[in-house]
Short mmCIF file of N, CA and C in Angstrom, two decimals:
data_model
loop_
_atom_site.label_atom_id
_atom_site.label_comp_id
_atom_site.label_asym_id
_atom_site.label_seq_id
_atom_site.Cartn_x
_atom_site.Cartn_y
_atom_site.Cartn_z
N MET A 1230 -48.39 -15.12 -56.87
CA MET A 1230 -46.99 -14.95 -56.89
C MET A 1230 -46.61 -13.59 -56.33
N GLY A 1231 -47.37 -12.61 -56.55
CA GLY A 1231 -47.14 -11.28 -56.01
C GLY A 1231 -47.09 -11.30 -54.49
N GLU A 1232 -47.88 -12.21 -53.98
CA GLU A 1232 -47.91 -12.34 -52.54
C GLU A 1232 -46.61 -12.93 -52.02
N VAL A 1233 -46.08 -13.88 -52.70
CA VAL A 1233 -44.84 -14.55 -52.30
C VAL A 1233 -43.69 -13.55 -52.38
N ILE A 1234 -43.69 -12.74 -53.44
CA ILE A 1234 -42.62 -11.76 -53.59
C ILE A 1234 -42.72 -10.72 -52.48
N SER A 1235 -43.92 -10.30 -52.18
CA SER A 1235 -44.14 -9.33 -51.12
C SER A 1235 -43.70 -9.89 -49.78
N LEU A 1236 -44.03 -11.16 -49.53
CA LEU A 1236 -43.64 -11.83 -48.29
C LEU A 1236 -42.13 -12.00 -48.22
N ALA A 1237 -41.48 -12.35 -49.33
CA ALA A 1237 -40.04 -12.53 -49.37
C ALA A 1237 -39.34 -11.19 -49.16
N ALA A 1238 -39.86 -10.15 -49.77
CA ALA A 1238 -39.26 -8.82 -49.61
C ALA A 1238 -39.40 -8.36 -48.17
N SER A 1239 -40.54 -8.63 -47.57
CA SER A 1239 -40.78 -8.24 -46.20
C SER A 1239 -39.83 -8.97 -45.26
N ALA A 1240 -39.65 -10.28 -45.47
CA ALA A 1240 -38.76 -11.08 -44.63
C ALA A 1240 -37.32 -10.64 -44.82
N ALA A 1241 -36.93 -10.40 -46.08
CA ALA A 1241 -35.57 -9.99 -46.36
C ALA A 1241 -35.30 -8.62 -45.74
N GLY A 1242 -36.26 -7.72 -45.85
CA GLY A 1242 -36.10 -6.37 -45.29
C GLY A 1242 -36.00 -6.43 -43.77
N GLY A 1243 -36.84 -7.20 -43.14
CA GLY A 1243 -36.81 -7.33 -41.68
C GLY A 1243 -35.53 -8.00 -41.23
N GLY A 1244 -35.08 -8.99 -42.00
CA GLY A 1244 -33.85 -9.69 -41.63
C GLY A 1244 -32.64 -8.78 -41.73
N VAL A 1245 -32.59 -7.97 -42.81
CA VAL A 1245 -31.45 -7.07 -42.99
C VAL A 1245 -31.46 -6.01 -41.89
N PHE A 1246 -32.66 -5.44 -41.65
CA PHE A 1246 -32.74 -4.42 -40.60
C PHE A 1246 -32.50 -5.03 -39.22
N GLY A 1247 -32.95 -6.24 -39.02
CA GLY A 1247 -32.71 -6.94 -37.76
C GLY A 1247 -31.23 -7.20 -37.57
N LEU A 1248 -30.59 -7.61 -38.67
CA LEU A 1248 -29.15 -7.87 -38.61
C LEU A 1248 -28.39 -6.57 -38.33
N ILE A 1249 -28.75 -5.50 -39.01
CA ILE A 1249 -28.09 -4.20 -38.80
C ILE A 1249 -28.33 -3.72 -37.36
N GLY A 1250 -29.54 -3.88 -36.89
CA GLY A 1250 -29.87 -3.48 -35.52
C GLY A 1250 -29.07 -4.28 -34.50
N THR A 1251 -28.95 -5.59 -34.76
CA THR A 1251 -28.18 -6.43 -33.85
C THR A 1251 -26.72 -6.01 -33.83
N VAL A 1252 -26.15 -5.77 -35.00
CA VAL A 1252 -24.75 -5.35 -35.09
C VAL A 1252 -24.54 -4.02 -34.36
N ILE A 1253 -25.43 -3.08 -34.61
CA ILE A 1253 -25.32 -1.77 -33.96
C ILE A 1253 -25.44 -1.92 -32.44
N GLY A 1254 -26.37 -2.75 -32.00
CA GLY A 1254 -26.54 -3.00 -30.56
C GLY A 1254 -25.30 -3.61 -29.94
N ARG A 1255 -24.70 -4.59 -30.66
CA ARG A 1255 -23.47 -5.23 -30.15
C ARG A 1255 -22.31 -4.24 -30.10
N VAL A 1256 -22.17 -3.42 -31.13
CA VAL A 1256 -21.09 -2.43 -31.15
C VAL A 1256 -21.28 -1.42 -30.02
N ALA A 1257 -22.52 -0.97 -29.83
CA ALA A 1257 -22.81 -0.02 -28.74
C ALA A 1257 -22.51 -0.67 -27.39
N GLY A 1258 -22.87 -1.94 -27.22
CA GLY A 1258 -22.57 -2.66 -25.98
C GLY A 1258 -21.08 -2.78 -25.74
N TYR A 1259 -20.32 -3.03 -26.81
CA TYR A 1259 -18.86 -3.12 -26.70
C TYR A 1259 -18.29 -1.79 -26.19
N PHE A 1260 -18.73 -0.67 -26.76
CA PHE A 1260 -18.24 0.63 -26.34
C PHE A 1260 -18.67 0.96 -24.91
N GLU A 1261 -19.87 0.61 -24.55
CA GLU A 1261 -20.33 0.83 -23.17
C GLU A 1261 -19.48 0.03 -22.19
N GLN A 1262 -19.22 -1.23 -22.53
CA GLN A 1262 -18.39 -2.09 -21.67
C GLN A 1262 -16.96 -1.55 -21.59
N SER A 1263 -16.44 -1.07 -22.70
CA SER A 1263 -15.09 -0.50 -22.73
C SER A 1263 -15.01 0.74 -21.84
N GLN A 1264 -16.02 1.60 -21.91
CA GLN A 1264 -16.06 2.79 -21.07
C GLN A 1264 -16.18 2.41 -19.59
N ALA A 1265 -16.99 1.43 -19.30
CA ALA A 1265 -17.16 0.98 -17.91
C ALA A 1265 -15.85 0.43 -17.36
N GLN A 1266 -15.11 -0.33 -18.17
CA GLN A 1266 -13.83 -0.87 -17.72
C GLN A 1266 -12.81 0.24 -17.51
N ALA A 1267 -12.80 1.22 -18.41
CA ALA A 1267 -11.87 2.35 -18.27
C ALA A 1267 -12.18 3.12 -16.99
N HIS A 1268 -13.48 3.33 -16.71
CA HIS A 1268 -13.89 4.01 -15.49
C HIS A 1268 -13.46 3.20 -14.26
N GLU A 1269 -13.64 1.91 -14.28
CA GLU A 1269 -13.25 1.03 -13.17
C GLU A 1269 -11.75 1.09 -12.95
N GLN A 1270 -10.99 1.10 -14.04
CA GLN A 1270 -9.53 1.15 -13.94
C GLN A 1270 -9.10 2.46 -13.27
N VAL A 1271 -9.67 3.56 -13.67
CA VAL A 1271 -9.35 4.85 -13.07
C VAL A 1271 -9.74 4.86 -11.59
N ARG A 1272 -10.89 4.29 -11.28
CA ARG A 1272 -11.35 4.24 -9.88
C ARG A 1272 -10.39 3.43 -9.03
N TRP A 1273 -9.94 2.28 -9.54
CA TRP A 1273 -9.02 1.43 -8.77
C TRP A 1273 -7.65 2.09 -8.63
N GLN A 1274 -7.21 2.82 -9.64
CA GLN A 1274 -5.95 3.56 -9.52
C GLN A 1274 -6.06 4.62 -8.42
N HIS A 1275 -7.20 5.29 -8.39
CA HIS A 1275 -7.44 6.29 -7.35
C HIS A 1275 -7.45 5.63 -5.97
N GLU A 1276 -8.12 4.50 -5.86
CA GLU A 1276 -8.17 3.76 -4.59
C GLU A 1276 -6.76 3.35 -4.16
N ALA A 1277 -5.95 2.88 -5.10
CA ALA A 1277 -4.58 2.46 -4.78
C ALA A 1277 -3.75 3.66 -4.32
N GLN A 1278 -3.92 4.81 -4.97
CA GLN A 1278 -3.21 6.02 -4.55
C GLN A 1278 -3.63 6.44 -3.15
N LEU A 1279 -4.91 6.36 -2.88
CA LEU A 1279 -5.43 6.72 -1.56
C LEU A 1279 -4.85 5.82 -0.48
N VAL A 1280 -4.81 4.53 -0.73
CA VAL A 1280 -4.25 3.58 0.23
C VAL A 1280 -2.76 3.86 0.44
N THR A 1281 -2.04 4.14 -0.63
CA THR A 1281 -0.61 4.45 -0.52
C THR A 1281 -0.40 5.70 0.33
N LEU A 1282 -1.18 6.74 0.10
CA LEU A 1282 -1.06 7.97 0.88
C LEU A 1282 -1.39 7.74 2.35
N GLN A 1283 -2.42 6.92 2.61
CA GLN A 1283 -2.77 6.60 3.99
C GLN A 1283 -1.64 5.84 4.69
N MET A 1284 -1.02 4.89 3.97
CA MET A 1284 0.09 4.13 4.56
C MET A 1284 1.27 5.05 4.84
N GLU A 1285 1.57 5.97 3.93
CA GLU A 1285 2.67 6.91 4.15
C GLU A 1285 2.38 7.80 5.35
N ALA A 1286 1.14 8.25 5.47
CA ALA A 1286 0.77 9.10 6.61
C ALA A 1286 0.91 8.33 7.92
N ARG A 1287 0.47 7.07 7.93
CA ARG A 1287 0.62 6.24 9.15
C ARG A 1287 2.09 6.02 9.48
N ARG A 1288 2.91 5.77 8.45
CA ARG A 1288 4.35 5.57 8.68
C ARG A 1288 4.98 6.83 9.25
N ASP A 1289 4.64 7.99 8.68
CA ASP A 1289 5.19 9.25 9.17
C ASP A 1289 4.76 9.51 10.62
N ALA A 1290 3.49 9.21 10.92
CA ALA A 1290 3.01 9.41 12.29
C ALA A 1290 3.73 8.47 13.25
N ALA A 1291 3.95 7.23 12.84
CA ALA A 1291 4.66 6.27 13.70
C ALA A 1291 6.10 6.72 13.93
N GLU A 1292 6.77 7.20 12.88
CA GLU A 1292 8.14 7.69 13.03
C GLU A 1292 8.18 8.90 13.96
N ALA A 1293 7.20 9.79 13.85
CA ALA A 1293 7.15 10.96 14.73
C ALA A 1293 6.94 10.52 16.18
N ASP A 1294 6.08 9.52 16.39
CA ASP A 1294 5.86 9.00 17.74
C ASP A 1294 7.14 8.41 18.32
N VAL A 1295 7.88 7.68 17.48
CA VAL A 1295 9.14 7.08 17.95
C VAL A 1295 10.14 8.17 18.31
N ARG A 1296 10.27 9.19 17.46
CA ARG A 1296 11.19 10.29 17.76
C ARG A 1296 10.80 11.01 19.04
N GLN A 1297 9.51 11.22 19.22
CA GLN A 1297 9.04 11.90 20.43
C GLN A 1297 9.32 11.04 21.67
N ALA A 1298 9.10 9.73 21.57
CA ALA A 1298 9.38 8.84 22.69
C ALA A 1298 10.88 8.81 23.01
N GLU A 1299 11.71 8.79 21.97
CA GLU A 1299 13.16 8.81 22.19
C GLU A 1299 13.59 10.09 22.89
N THR A 1300 13.06 11.22 22.44
CA THR A 1300 13.41 12.50 23.05
C THR A 1300 12.94 12.57 24.50
N ALA A 1301 11.71 12.14 24.73
CA ALA A 1301 11.19 12.16 26.10
C ALA A 1301 12.01 11.25 27.00
N GLY A 1302 12.40 10.08 26.48
CA GLY A 1302 13.22 9.16 27.26
C GLY A 1302 14.59 9.73 27.55
N SER A 1303 15.17 10.44 26.58
CA SER A 1303 16.48 11.06 26.79
C SER A 1303 16.41 12.11 27.88
N TRP A 1304 15.38 12.94 27.85
CA TRP A 1304 15.26 13.98 28.88
C TRP A 1304 14.98 13.37 30.24
N LYS A 1305 14.20 12.30 30.29
CA LYS A 1305 13.94 11.63 31.57
C LYS A 1305 15.24 11.03 32.12
N GLY A 1306 16.05 10.46 31.23
CA GLY A 1306 17.34 9.90 31.65
C GLY A 1306 18.26 10.99 32.19
N LEU A 1307 18.27 12.13 31.52
CA LEU A 1307 19.09 13.25 31.99
C LEU A 1307 18.61 13.71 33.36
N ALA A 1308 17.31 13.85 33.52
CA ALA A 1308 16.77 14.29 34.82
C ALA A 1308 17.12 13.28 35.92
N ALA A 1309 17.03 11.98 35.62
CA ALA A 1309 17.38 10.97 36.62
C ALA A 1309 18.87 11.04 36.96
N SER A 1310 19.72 11.28 35.98
CA SER A 1310 21.15 11.40 36.23
C SER A 1310 21.46 12.61 37.10
N ILE A 1311 20.80 13.72 36.82
CA ILE A 1311 21.01 14.93 37.61
C ILE A 1311 20.58 14.70 39.05
N GLU A 1312 19.45 14.04 39.23
CA GLU A 1312 18.98 13.74 40.59
C GLU A 1312 19.95 12.81 41.31
N ALA A 1313 20.48 11.82 40.58
CA ALA A 1313 21.42 10.88 41.21
C ALA A 1313 22.70 11.59 41.64
N GLU A 1314 23.22 12.47 40.80
CA GLU A 1314 24.44 13.17 41.19
C GLU A 1314 24.18 14.15 42.31
N ALA A 1315 23.02 14.79 42.30
CA ALA A 1315 22.69 15.71 43.39
C ALA A 1315 22.61 14.97 44.71
N ALA A 1316 22.20 13.72 44.67
CA ALA A 1316 22.11 12.92 45.90
C ALA A 1316 23.49 12.57 46.45
N ILE A 1317 24.52 12.52 45.57
CA ILE A 1317 25.87 12.20 46.02
C ILE A 1317 26.38 13.31 46.95
N GLY A 1318 26.12 14.54 46.57
CA GLY A 1318 26.53 15.66 47.41
C GLY A 1318 28.02 15.87 47.40
N ASP A 1319 28.50 16.58 48.38
CA ASP A 1319 29.91 16.92 48.49
C ASP A 1319 30.59 16.11 49.58
N SER A 1320 30.17 14.89 49.81
CA SER A 1320 30.73 14.11 50.91
C SER A 1320 32.18 13.72 50.69
N TYR A 1321 32.59 13.50 49.43
CA TYR A 1321 33.96 13.11 49.13
C TYR A 1321 34.60 14.21 48.30
N ALA A 1322 35.43 15.00 48.91
CA ALA A 1322 36.04 16.13 48.23
C ALA A 1322 36.95 15.68 47.10
N TRP A 1323 37.68 14.58 47.28
CA TRP A 1323 38.61 14.12 46.24
C TRP A 1323 37.85 13.64 45.01
N VAL A 1324 36.65 13.04 45.20
CA VAL A 1324 35.84 12.62 44.05
C VAL A 1324 35.40 13.85 43.26
N ASN A 1325 34.99 14.87 43.97
CA ASN A 1325 34.58 16.10 43.28
C ASN A 1325 35.74 16.75 42.56
N ALA A 1326 36.94 16.68 43.13
CA ALA A 1326 38.12 17.26 42.49
C ALA A 1326 38.48 16.50 41.22
N VAL A 1327 38.45 15.17 41.28
CA VAL A 1327 38.74 14.36 40.08
C VAL A 1327 37.69 14.63 39.01
N ARG A 1328 36.46 14.70 39.43
CA ARG A 1328 35.37 14.97 38.50
C ARG A 1328 35.56 16.34 37.84
N ALA A 1329 35.96 17.32 38.60
CA ALA A 1329 36.16 18.67 38.06
C ALA A 1329 37.31 18.69 37.06
N LEU A 1330 38.31 17.85 37.27
CA LEU A 1330 39.44 17.81 36.35
C LEU A 1330 39.13 17.03 35.07
N THR A 1331 38.31 16.01 35.18
CA THR A 1331 38.04 15.15 34.02
C THR A 1331 36.91 15.67 33.14
N ARG A 1332 36.06 16.50 33.65
CA ARG A 1332 34.93 16.98 32.85
C ARG A 1332 35.36 17.70 31.58
N PRO A 1333 36.30 18.62 31.61
CA PRO A 1333 36.71 19.27 30.35
C PRO A 1333 37.30 18.28 29.34
N VAL A 1334 38.07 17.33 29.84
CA VAL A 1334 38.66 16.32 28.94
C VAL A 1334 37.56 15.46 28.32
N LEU A 1335 36.60 15.06 29.14
CA LEU A 1335 35.49 14.25 28.62
C LEU A 1335 34.66 15.03 27.60
N THR A 1336 34.50 16.33 27.84
CA THR A 1336 33.75 17.15 26.89
C THR A 1336 34.45 17.19 25.54
N LEU A 1337 35.76 17.43 25.55
CA LEU A 1337 36.51 17.44 24.30
C LEU A 1337 36.48 16.07 23.63
N LEU A 1338 36.60 15.00 24.41
CA LEU A 1338 36.54 13.65 23.86
C LEU A 1338 35.18 13.38 23.22
N LEU A 1339 34.13 13.83 23.87
CA LEU A 1339 32.77 13.67 23.32
C LEU A 1339 32.67 14.35 21.95
N TRP A 1340 33.18 15.58 21.85
CA TRP A 1340 33.11 16.30 20.58
C TRP A 1340 34.00 15.66 19.53
N LEU A 1341 35.17 15.13 19.92
CA LEU A 1341 36.04 14.46 18.96
C LEU A 1341 35.37 13.21 18.41
N ILE A 1342 34.78 12.41 19.27
CA ILE A 1342 34.07 11.20 18.82
C ILE A 1342 32.92 11.58 17.91
N THR A 1343 32.18 12.60 18.28
CA THR A 1343 31.05 13.05 17.45
C THR A 1343 31.54 13.50 16.08
N TRP A 1344 32.62 14.26 16.04
CA TRP A 1344 33.17 14.72 14.77
C TRP A 1344 33.62 13.54 13.91
N LEU A 1345 34.28 12.54 14.51
CA LEU A 1345 34.71 11.36 13.75
C LEU A 1345 33.53 10.59 13.18
N VAL A 1346 32.50 10.42 13.99
CA VAL A 1346 31.31 9.71 13.51
C VAL A 1346 30.62 10.52 12.41
N TYR A 1347 30.53 11.83 12.60
CA TYR A 1347 29.88 12.70 11.62
C TYR A 1347 30.59 12.65 10.28
N THR A 1348 31.91 12.77 10.29
CA THR A 1348 32.64 12.79 9.01
C THR A 1348 32.61 11.44 8.32
N GLY A 1349 32.42 10.36 9.05
CA GLY A 1349 32.38 9.03 8.44
C GLY A 1349 30.98 8.58 8.06
N ALA A 1350 29.97 9.35 8.44
CA ALA A 1350 28.58 8.94 8.19
C ALA A 1350 28.13 9.40 6.82
N PRO A 1351 27.19 8.65 6.21
CA PRO A 1351 26.61 9.12 4.95
C PRO A 1351 25.80 10.40 5.19
N GLU A 1352 25.66 11.18 4.16
CA GLU A 1352 25.02 12.50 4.28
C GLU A 1352 23.62 12.46 4.90
N PRO A 1353 22.74 11.52 4.54
CA PRO A 1353 21.40 11.53 5.16
C PRO A 1353 21.43 11.32 6.68
N GLU A 1354 22.45 10.63 7.17
CA GLU A 1354 22.53 10.36 8.60
C GLU A 1354 23.16 11.51 9.37
N GLN A 1355 23.83 12.42 8.68
CA GLN A 1355 24.53 13.50 9.37
C GLN A 1355 23.58 14.42 10.12
N ALA A 1356 22.37 14.64 9.60
CA ALA A 1356 21.40 15.49 10.29
C ALA A 1356 21.03 14.89 11.65
N ARG A 1357 20.84 13.59 11.70
CA ARG A 1357 20.51 12.93 12.97
C ARG A 1357 21.69 13.01 13.93
N ILE A 1358 22.90 12.93 13.39
CA ILE A 1358 24.08 13.01 14.25
C ILE A 1358 24.17 14.41 14.86
N VAL A 1359 23.90 15.44 14.07
CA VAL A 1359 23.91 16.81 14.60
C VAL A 1359 22.87 16.95 15.70
N GLU A 1360 21.69 16.39 15.48
CA GLU A 1360 20.62 16.46 16.48
C GLU A 1360 21.05 15.76 17.77
N THR A 1361 21.61 14.57 17.62
CA THR A 1361 22.05 13.80 18.79
C THR A 1361 23.21 14.50 19.49
N ALA A 1362 24.15 15.02 18.71
CA ALA A 1362 25.30 15.71 19.31
C ALA A 1362 24.86 16.97 20.05
N SER A 1363 23.88 17.68 19.52
CA SER A 1363 23.38 18.87 20.20
C SER A 1363 22.77 18.50 21.54
N PHE A 1364 22.01 17.41 21.54
CA PHE A 1364 21.43 16.94 22.81
C PHE A 1364 22.54 16.53 23.77
N ALA A 1365 23.54 15.79 23.26
CA ALA A 1365 24.63 15.32 24.12
C ALA A 1365 25.42 16.49 24.67
N ALA A 1366 25.67 17.50 23.86
CA ALA A 1366 26.42 18.67 24.33
C ALA A 1366 25.63 19.42 25.40
N THR A 1367 24.34 19.56 25.20
CA THR A 1367 23.50 20.21 26.20
C THR A 1367 23.49 19.41 27.49
N ALA A 1368 23.32 18.09 27.33
CA ALA A 1368 23.31 17.23 28.51
C ALA A 1368 24.64 17.29 29.24
N ALA A 1369 25.75 17.25 28.49
CA ALA A 1369 27.08 17.30 29.10
C ALA A 1369 27.29 18.62 29.81
N THR A 1370 26.86 19.69 29.17
CA THR A 1370 27.05 21.00 29.80
C THR A 1370 26.26 21.09 31.10
N LEU A 1371 25.01 20.66 31.05
CA LEU A 1371 24.19 20.68 32.28
C LEU A 1371 24.75 19.71 33.32
N TRP A 1372 25.15 18.56 32.88
CA TRP A 1372 25.61 17.51 33.79
C TRP A 1372 26.95 17.86 34.41
N TRP A 1373 27.89 18.32 33.57
CA TRP A 1373 29.24 18.52 34.07
C TRP A 1373 29.47 19.90 34.66
N PHE A 1374 28.82 20.92 34.13
CA PHE A 1374 29.11 22.28 34.57
C PHE A 1374 27.91 22.99 35.18
N GLY A 1375 26.73 22.40 35.11
CA GLY A 1375 25.53 23.06 35.60
C GLY A 1375 25.47 23.12 37.11
N ASP A 1376 24.67 24.00 37.62
CA ASP A 1376 24.49 24.14 39.05
C ASP A 1376 23.29 23.28 39.45
N ARG A 1377 23.59 22.04 39.89
CA ARG A 1377 22.51 21.12 40.22
C ARG A 1377 22.41 20.86 41.72
N GLY A 1378 23.31 21.41 42.48
CA GLY A 1378 23.31 21.15 43.92
C GLY A 1378 22.14 21.79 44.60
N THR A 1379 21.97 21.45 45.85
CA THR A 1379 20.88 22.07 46.63
C THR A 1379 21.21 23.54 46.79
N LYS A 1380 20.21 24.35 46.73
CA LYS A 1380 20.39 25.79 46.83
C LYS A 1380 20.58 26.16 48.31
N ARG A 1381 21.61 26.95 48.55
CA ARG A 1381 21.88 27.39 49.92
C ARG A 1381 21.34 28.82 50.08
N MET A 1382 20.68 29.00 51.14
CA MET A 1382 20.11 30.32 51.43
C MET A 1382 21.20 31.20 52.05
N ALA A 1383 21.24 32.45 51.68
CA ALA A 1383 22.19 33.40 52.28
C ALA A 1383 21.76 33.66 53.70
N ARG A 1384 22.77 33.74 54.60
CA ARG A 1384 22.44 33.95 56.01
C ARG A 1384 22.56 35.38 56.39
#
């Protein structure tokens, strides 16, 4: 009988310790899995932030390219206009006289239209209007009052 009690005690002791070990192992596994998921969540948030920043950088670069293309196109258009008017020359004196009389009026009209658009525009758009108006005023000044004719040599 002593043997049976010893065997029962041994089995009961191993079972209790086995059960405790299993529970501790499962709890430790739960915490390890929880930490791994938290780490994965932080990693994915970082990845999402990185992708967002990359998209914003690409958008900003594309907008800068568009602005640069618009500016380059505007200056090319101005240069083509100057060349076209220079080709007209002074062959028709009355055309040049009418042009000389209308240029100041057109300049004032340009500024009046710009002012009306500026005052009616929402605040974020006003900066672009100032930029465009500055270009238009420069172009008008060069176009209407600039010396674009062929250079005459003094004799």
